[in-house]
XYZ file of N, CA, C and O in Angstrom:
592
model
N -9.188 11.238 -17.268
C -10.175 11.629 -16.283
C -9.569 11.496 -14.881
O -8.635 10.763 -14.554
N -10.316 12.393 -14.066
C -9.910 12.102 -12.584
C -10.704 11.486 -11.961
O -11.827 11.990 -11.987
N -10.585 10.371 -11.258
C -11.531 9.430 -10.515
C -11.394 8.748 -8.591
O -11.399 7.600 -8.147
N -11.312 9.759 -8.086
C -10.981 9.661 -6.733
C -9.448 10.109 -6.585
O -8.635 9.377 -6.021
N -9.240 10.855 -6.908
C -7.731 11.211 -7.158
C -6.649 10.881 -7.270
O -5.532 11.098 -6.800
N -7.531 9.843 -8.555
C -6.210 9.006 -9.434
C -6.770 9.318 -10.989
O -7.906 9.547 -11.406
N -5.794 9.247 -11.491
C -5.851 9.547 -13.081
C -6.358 8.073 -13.699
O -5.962 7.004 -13.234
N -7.001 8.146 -14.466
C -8.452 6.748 -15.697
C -7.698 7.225 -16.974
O -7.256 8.366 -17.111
N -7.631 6.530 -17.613
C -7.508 6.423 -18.583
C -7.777 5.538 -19.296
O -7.284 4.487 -18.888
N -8.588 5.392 -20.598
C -9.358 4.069 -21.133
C -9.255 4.183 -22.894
O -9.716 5.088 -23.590
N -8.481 2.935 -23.354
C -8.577 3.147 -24.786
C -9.902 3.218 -25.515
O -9.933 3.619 -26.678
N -11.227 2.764 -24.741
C -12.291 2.907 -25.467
C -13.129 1.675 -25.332
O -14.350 1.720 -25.179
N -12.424 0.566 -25.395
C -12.471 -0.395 -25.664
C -12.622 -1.555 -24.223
O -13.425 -1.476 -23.294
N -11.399 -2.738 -24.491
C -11.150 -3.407 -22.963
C -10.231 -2.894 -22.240
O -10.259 -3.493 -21.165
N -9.184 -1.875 -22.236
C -8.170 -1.802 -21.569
C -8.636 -0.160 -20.840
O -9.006 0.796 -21.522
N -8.499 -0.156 -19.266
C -8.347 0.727 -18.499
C -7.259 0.763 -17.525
O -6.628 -0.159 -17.006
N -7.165 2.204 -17.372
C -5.497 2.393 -16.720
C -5.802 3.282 -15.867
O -6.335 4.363 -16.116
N -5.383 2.750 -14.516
C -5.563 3.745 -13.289
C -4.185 4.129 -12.958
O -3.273 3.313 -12.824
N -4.070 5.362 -12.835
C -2.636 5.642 -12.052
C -3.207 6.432 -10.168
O -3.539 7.574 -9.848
N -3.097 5.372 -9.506
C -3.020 6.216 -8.150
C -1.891 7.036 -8.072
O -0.701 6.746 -7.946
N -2.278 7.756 -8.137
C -1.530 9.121 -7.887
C -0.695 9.532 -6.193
O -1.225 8.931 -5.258
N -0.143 9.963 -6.011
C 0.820 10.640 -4.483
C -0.190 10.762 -4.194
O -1.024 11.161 -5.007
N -0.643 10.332 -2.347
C -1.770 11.187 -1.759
C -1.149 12.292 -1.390
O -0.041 12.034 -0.920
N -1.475 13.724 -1.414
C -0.754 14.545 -0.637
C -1.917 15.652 -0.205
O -2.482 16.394 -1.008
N -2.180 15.610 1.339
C -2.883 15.691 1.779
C -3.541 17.233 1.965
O -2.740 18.051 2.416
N -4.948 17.753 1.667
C -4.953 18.648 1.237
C -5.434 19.711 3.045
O -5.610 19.153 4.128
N -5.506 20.921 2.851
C -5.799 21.301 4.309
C -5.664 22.511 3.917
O -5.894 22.912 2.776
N -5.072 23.525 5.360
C -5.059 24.790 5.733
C -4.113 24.935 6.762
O -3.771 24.066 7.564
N -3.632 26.327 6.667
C -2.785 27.475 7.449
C -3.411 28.356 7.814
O -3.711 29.213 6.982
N -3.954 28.532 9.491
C -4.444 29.598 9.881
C -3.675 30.825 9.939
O -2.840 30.510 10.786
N -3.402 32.010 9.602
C -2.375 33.156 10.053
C -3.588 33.914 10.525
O -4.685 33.931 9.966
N -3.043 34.893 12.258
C -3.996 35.491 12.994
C -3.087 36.790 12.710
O -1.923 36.833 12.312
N -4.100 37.986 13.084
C -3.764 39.452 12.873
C -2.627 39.780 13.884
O -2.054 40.854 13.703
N -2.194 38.948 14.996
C -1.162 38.676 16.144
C 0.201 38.784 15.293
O 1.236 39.283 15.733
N 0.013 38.145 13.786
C 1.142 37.574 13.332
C 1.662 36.387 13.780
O 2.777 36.076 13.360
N 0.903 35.410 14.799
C 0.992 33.936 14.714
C 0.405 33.114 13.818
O -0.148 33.702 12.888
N 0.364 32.139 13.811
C -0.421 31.153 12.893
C -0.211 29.766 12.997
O 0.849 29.243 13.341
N -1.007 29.321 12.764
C -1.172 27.561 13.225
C -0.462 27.097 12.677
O 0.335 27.791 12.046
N -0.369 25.400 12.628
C 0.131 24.513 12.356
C -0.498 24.216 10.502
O -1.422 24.853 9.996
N 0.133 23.345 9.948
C -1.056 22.238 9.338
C -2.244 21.560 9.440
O -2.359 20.347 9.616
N -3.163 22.400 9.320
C -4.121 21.499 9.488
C -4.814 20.390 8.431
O -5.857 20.930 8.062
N -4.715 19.298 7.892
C -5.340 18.221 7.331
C -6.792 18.410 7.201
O -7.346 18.504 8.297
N -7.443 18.479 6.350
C -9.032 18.137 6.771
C -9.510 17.395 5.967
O -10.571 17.760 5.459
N -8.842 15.907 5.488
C -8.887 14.464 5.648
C -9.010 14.478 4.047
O -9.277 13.340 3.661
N -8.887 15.532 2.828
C -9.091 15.104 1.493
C -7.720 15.245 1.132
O -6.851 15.857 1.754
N -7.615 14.597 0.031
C -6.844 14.752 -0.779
C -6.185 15.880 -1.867
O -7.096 16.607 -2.265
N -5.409 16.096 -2.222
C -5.240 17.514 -3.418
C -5.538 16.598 -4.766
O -5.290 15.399 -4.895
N -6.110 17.452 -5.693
C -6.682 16.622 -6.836
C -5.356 16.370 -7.844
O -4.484 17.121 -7.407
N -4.802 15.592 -9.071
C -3.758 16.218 -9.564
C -4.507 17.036 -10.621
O -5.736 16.963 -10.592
N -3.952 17.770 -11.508
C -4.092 18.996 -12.748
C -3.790 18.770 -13.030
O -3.374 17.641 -12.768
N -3.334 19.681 -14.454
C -2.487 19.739 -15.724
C -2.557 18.326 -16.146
O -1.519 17.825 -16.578
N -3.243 17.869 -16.106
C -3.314 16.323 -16.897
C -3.046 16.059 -17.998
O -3.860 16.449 -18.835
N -1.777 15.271 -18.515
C -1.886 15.032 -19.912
C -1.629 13.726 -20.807
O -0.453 13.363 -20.779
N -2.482 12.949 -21.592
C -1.824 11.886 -21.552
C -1.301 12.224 -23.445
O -1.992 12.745 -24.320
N 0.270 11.641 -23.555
C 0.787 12.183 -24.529
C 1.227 10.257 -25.233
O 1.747 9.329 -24.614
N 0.757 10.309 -26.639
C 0.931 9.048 -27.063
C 2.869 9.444 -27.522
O 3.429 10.431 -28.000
N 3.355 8.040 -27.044
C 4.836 7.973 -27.621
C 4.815 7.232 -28.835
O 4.025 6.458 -29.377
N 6.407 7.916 -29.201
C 6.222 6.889 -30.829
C 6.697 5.431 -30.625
O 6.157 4.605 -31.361
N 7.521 5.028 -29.838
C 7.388 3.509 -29.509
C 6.174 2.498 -29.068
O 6.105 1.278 -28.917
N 5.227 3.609 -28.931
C 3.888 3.294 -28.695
C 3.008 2.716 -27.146
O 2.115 1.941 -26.802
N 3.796 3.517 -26.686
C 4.055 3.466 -25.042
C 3.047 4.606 -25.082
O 2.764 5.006 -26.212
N 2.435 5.220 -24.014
C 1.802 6.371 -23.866
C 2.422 6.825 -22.510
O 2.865 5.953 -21.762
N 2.493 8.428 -22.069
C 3.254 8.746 -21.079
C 2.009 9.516 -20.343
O 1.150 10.069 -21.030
N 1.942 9.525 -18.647
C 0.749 10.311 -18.087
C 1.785 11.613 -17.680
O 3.004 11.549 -17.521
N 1.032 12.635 -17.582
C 1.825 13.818 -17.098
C 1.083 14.232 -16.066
O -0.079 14.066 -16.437
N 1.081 14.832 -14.600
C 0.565 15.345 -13.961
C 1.188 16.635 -13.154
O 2.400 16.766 -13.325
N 0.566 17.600 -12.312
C 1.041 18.019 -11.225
C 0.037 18.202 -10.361
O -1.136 18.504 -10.578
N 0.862 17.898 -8.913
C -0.300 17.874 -7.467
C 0.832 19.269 -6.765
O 2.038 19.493 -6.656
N -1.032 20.207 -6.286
C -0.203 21.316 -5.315
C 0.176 20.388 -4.212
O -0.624 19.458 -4.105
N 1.244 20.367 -3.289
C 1.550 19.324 -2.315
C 2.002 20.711 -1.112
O 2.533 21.788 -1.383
N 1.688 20.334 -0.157
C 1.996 20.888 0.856
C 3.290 20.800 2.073
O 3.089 20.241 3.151
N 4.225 21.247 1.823
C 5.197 21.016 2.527
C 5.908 22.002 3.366
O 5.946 23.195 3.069
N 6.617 21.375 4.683
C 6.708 22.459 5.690
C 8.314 22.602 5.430
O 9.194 21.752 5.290
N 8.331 24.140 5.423
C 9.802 24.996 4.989
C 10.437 24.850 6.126
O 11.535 25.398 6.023
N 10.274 24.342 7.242
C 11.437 23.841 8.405
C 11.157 25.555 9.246
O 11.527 25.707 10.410
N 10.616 26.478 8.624
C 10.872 27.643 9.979
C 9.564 28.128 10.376
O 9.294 29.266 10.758
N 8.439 26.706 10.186
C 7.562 27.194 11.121
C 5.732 27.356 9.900
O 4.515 27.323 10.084
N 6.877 27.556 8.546
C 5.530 28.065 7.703
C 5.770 26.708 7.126
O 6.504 25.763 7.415
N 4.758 26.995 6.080
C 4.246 25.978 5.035
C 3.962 26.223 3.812
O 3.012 27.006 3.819
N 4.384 25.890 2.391
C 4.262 26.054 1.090
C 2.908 26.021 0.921
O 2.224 25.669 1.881
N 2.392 26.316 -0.097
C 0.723 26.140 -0.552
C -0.112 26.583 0.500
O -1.018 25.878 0.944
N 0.202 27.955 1.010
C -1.191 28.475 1.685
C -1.375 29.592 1.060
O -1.304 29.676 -0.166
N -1.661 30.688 1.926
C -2.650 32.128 1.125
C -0.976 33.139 1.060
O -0.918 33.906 0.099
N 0.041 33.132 1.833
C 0.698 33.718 2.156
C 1.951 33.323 1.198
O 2.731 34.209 0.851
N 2.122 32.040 0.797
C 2.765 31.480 -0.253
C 1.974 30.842 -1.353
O 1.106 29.974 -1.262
N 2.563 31.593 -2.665
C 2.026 30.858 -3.715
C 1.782 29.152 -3.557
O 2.364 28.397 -2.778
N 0.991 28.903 -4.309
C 0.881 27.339 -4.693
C 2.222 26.116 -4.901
O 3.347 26.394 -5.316
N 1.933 25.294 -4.656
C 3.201 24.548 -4.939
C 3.247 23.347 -5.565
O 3.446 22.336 -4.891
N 3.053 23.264 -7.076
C 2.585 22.861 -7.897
C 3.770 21.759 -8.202
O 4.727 22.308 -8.747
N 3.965 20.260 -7.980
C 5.179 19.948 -8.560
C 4.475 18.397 -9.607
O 3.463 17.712 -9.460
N 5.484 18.368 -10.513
C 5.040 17.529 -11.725
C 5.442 16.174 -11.599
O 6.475 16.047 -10.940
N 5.075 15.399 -11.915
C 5.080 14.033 -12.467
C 5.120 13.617 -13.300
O 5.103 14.351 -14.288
N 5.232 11.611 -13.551
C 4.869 11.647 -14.905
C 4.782 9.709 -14.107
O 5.101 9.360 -12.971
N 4.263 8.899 -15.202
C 4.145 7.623 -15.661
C 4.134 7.428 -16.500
O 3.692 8.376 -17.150
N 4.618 5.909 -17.579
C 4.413 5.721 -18.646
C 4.094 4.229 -18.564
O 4.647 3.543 -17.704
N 3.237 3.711 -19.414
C 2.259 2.852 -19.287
C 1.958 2.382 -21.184
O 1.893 3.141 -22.151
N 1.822 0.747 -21.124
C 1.365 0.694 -22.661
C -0.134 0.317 -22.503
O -0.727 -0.488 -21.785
N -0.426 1.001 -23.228
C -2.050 1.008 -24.171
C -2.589 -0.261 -24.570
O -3.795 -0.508 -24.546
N -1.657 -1.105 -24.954
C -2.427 -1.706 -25.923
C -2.375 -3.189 -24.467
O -3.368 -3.885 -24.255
N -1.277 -3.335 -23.820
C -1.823 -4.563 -22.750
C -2.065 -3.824 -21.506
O -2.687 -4.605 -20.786
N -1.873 -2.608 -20.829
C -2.288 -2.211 -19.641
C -0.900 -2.162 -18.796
O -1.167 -1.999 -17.606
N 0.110 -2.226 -18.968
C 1.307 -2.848 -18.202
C 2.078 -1.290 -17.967
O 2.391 -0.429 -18.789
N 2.241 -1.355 -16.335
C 3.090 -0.225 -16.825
C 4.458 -0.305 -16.853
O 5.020 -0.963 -15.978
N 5.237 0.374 -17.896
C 6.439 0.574 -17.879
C 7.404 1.485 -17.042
O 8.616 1.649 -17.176
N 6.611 1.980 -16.226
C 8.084 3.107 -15.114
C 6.589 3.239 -13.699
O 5.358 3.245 -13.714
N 7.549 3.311 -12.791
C 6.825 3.394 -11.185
C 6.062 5.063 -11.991
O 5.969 5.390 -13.174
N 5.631 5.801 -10.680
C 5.018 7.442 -10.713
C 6.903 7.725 -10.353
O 7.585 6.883 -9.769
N 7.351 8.836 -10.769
C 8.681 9.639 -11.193
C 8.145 10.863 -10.840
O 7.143 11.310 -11.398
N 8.849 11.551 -9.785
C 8.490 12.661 -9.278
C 9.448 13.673 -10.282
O 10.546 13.297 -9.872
N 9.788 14.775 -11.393
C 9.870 15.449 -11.908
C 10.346 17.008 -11.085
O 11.558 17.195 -11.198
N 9.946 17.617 -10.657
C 10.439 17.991 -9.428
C 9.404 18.524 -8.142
O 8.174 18.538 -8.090
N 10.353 18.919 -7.217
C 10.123 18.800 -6.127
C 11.234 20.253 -5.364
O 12.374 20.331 -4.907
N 10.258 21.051 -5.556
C 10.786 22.926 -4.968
C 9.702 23.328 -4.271
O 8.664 22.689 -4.442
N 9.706 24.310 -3.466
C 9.037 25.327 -3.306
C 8.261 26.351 -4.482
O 7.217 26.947 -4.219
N 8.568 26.392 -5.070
C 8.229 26.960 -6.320
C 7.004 26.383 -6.939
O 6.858 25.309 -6.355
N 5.720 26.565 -8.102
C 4.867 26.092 -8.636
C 5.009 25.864 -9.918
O 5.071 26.778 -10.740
N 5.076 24.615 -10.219
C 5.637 24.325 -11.602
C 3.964 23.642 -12.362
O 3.030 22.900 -12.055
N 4.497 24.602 -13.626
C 3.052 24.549 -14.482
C 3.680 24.525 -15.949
O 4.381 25.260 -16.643
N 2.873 22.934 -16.074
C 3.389 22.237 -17.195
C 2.392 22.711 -18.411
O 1.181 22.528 -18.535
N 3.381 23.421 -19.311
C 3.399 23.997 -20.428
C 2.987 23.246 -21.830
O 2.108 23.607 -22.612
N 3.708 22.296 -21.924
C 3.523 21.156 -22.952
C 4.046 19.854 -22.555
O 4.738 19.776 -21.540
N 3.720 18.584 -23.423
C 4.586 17.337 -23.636
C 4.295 17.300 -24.744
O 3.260 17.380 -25.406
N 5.927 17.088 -25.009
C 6.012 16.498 -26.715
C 6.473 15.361 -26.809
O 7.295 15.056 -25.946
N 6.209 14.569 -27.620
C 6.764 13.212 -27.998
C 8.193 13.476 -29.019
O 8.250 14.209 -30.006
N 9.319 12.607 -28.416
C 10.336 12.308 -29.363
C 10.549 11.368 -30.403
O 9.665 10.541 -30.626
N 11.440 11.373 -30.973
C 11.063 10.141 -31.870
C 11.883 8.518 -31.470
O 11.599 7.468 -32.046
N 13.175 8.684 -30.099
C 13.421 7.810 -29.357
C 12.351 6.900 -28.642
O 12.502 5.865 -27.994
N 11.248 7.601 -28.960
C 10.567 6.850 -27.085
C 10.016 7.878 -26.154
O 8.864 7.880 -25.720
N 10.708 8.526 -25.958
C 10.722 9.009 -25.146
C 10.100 10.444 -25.028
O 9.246 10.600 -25.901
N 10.253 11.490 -24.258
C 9.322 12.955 -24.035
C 10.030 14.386 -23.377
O 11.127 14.452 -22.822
N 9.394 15.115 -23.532
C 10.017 16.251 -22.937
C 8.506 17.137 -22.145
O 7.365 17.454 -22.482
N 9.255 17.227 -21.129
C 8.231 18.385 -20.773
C 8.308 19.308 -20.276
O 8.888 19.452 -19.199
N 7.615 20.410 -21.062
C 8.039 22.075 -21.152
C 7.612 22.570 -19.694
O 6.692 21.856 -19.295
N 7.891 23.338 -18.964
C 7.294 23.871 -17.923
C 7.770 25.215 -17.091
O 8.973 25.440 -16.961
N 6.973 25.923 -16.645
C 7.385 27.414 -16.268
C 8.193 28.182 -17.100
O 9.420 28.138 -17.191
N 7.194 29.081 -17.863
C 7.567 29.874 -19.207
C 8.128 31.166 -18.378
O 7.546 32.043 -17.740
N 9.264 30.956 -18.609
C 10.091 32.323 -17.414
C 11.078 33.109 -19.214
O 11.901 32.562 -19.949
N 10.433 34.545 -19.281
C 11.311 35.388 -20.202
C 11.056 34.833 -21.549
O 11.939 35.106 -22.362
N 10.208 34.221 -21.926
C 9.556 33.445 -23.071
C 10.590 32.089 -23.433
O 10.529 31.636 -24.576
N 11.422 31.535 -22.552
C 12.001 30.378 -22.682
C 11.058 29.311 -21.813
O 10.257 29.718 -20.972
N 11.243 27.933 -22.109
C 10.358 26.999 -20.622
C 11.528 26.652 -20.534
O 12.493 26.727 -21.295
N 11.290 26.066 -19.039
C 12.447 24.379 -18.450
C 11.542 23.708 -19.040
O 10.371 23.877 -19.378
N 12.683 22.536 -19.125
C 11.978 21.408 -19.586
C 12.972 19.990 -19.214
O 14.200 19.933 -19.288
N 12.339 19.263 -18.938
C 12.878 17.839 -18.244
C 12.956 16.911 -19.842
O 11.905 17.118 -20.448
N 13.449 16.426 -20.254
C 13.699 15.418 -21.783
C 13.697 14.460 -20.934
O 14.488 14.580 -19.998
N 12.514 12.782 -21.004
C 12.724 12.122 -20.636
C 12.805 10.955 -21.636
O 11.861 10.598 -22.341
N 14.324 10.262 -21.624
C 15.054 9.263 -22.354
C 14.344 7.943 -22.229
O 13.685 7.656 -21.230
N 14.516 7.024 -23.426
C 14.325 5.320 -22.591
C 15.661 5.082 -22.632
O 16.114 4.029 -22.183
């Protein structure tokens, strides 16, 4: 679940797991018919994360998957994630055990482009560890394999 724009997660039972998530601050890009256009503007919320996934590991770790559109300035004036540029979707992940609440890895930024990355799948390995499929380009995905 999303709960102030951090990811909940609850075995059911006694154990709940909050992951605060990146704030990355949500807003607007004015562009005028001049062909100027404003700055960044902030208007004080947050971007929610998506693609949420929580994927049980076989070491019995569970892994969170996310992506937040994040807004970032291309150095010549514009800005990623407005009307004029696609979205800019970049992924995450945490991994955390279930059964005491503890987490095992900080938030791991996954990447970080200009580009909108839209996570396809997570699969569990049989190390531990995960892979996650993302941006189905020519019917292949990328995919990040993450090791213990």
């Amino acid at each position: 679940a999303i709960i102030d724009s951090n990811l909940v997660w609850t075995n059911g039972s006694n154990i709940t797991i909050t992951i605060d998530t990146l704030d990355s601050p949500s807003g607007s890009v004015s562009y005028y018919t001049d062909g100027s256009k404003s700055d960044f503007n902030p208007n004080g919320l947050i971007q929610q994360p998506a693609q949420v996934s929580f994927t049980p590991l076989s070491d019995g770790n569970m892994a969170a998957v996310w992506a937040v559109d994040i807004w970032k300035d291309l150095g010549d004036g514009t800005w990623s994630s407005t009307s004029t540029v696609n979205s800019d979707y970049d992924i995450f992940y945490r991994v955390f055990n279930p059964i005491d609440g503890t987490f095992v890895t900080d938030e791991i930024r996954v990447t970080d482009t200009t580009e909108s990355d839209y996570i396809e799948s997570v699969t569990a390995t049989d190390s531990g560890g995960f892979i996650i499929n993302y941006n189905k380009i020519n019917n292949k995905y990328i995919n990040k394999c993450i090791n213990k």
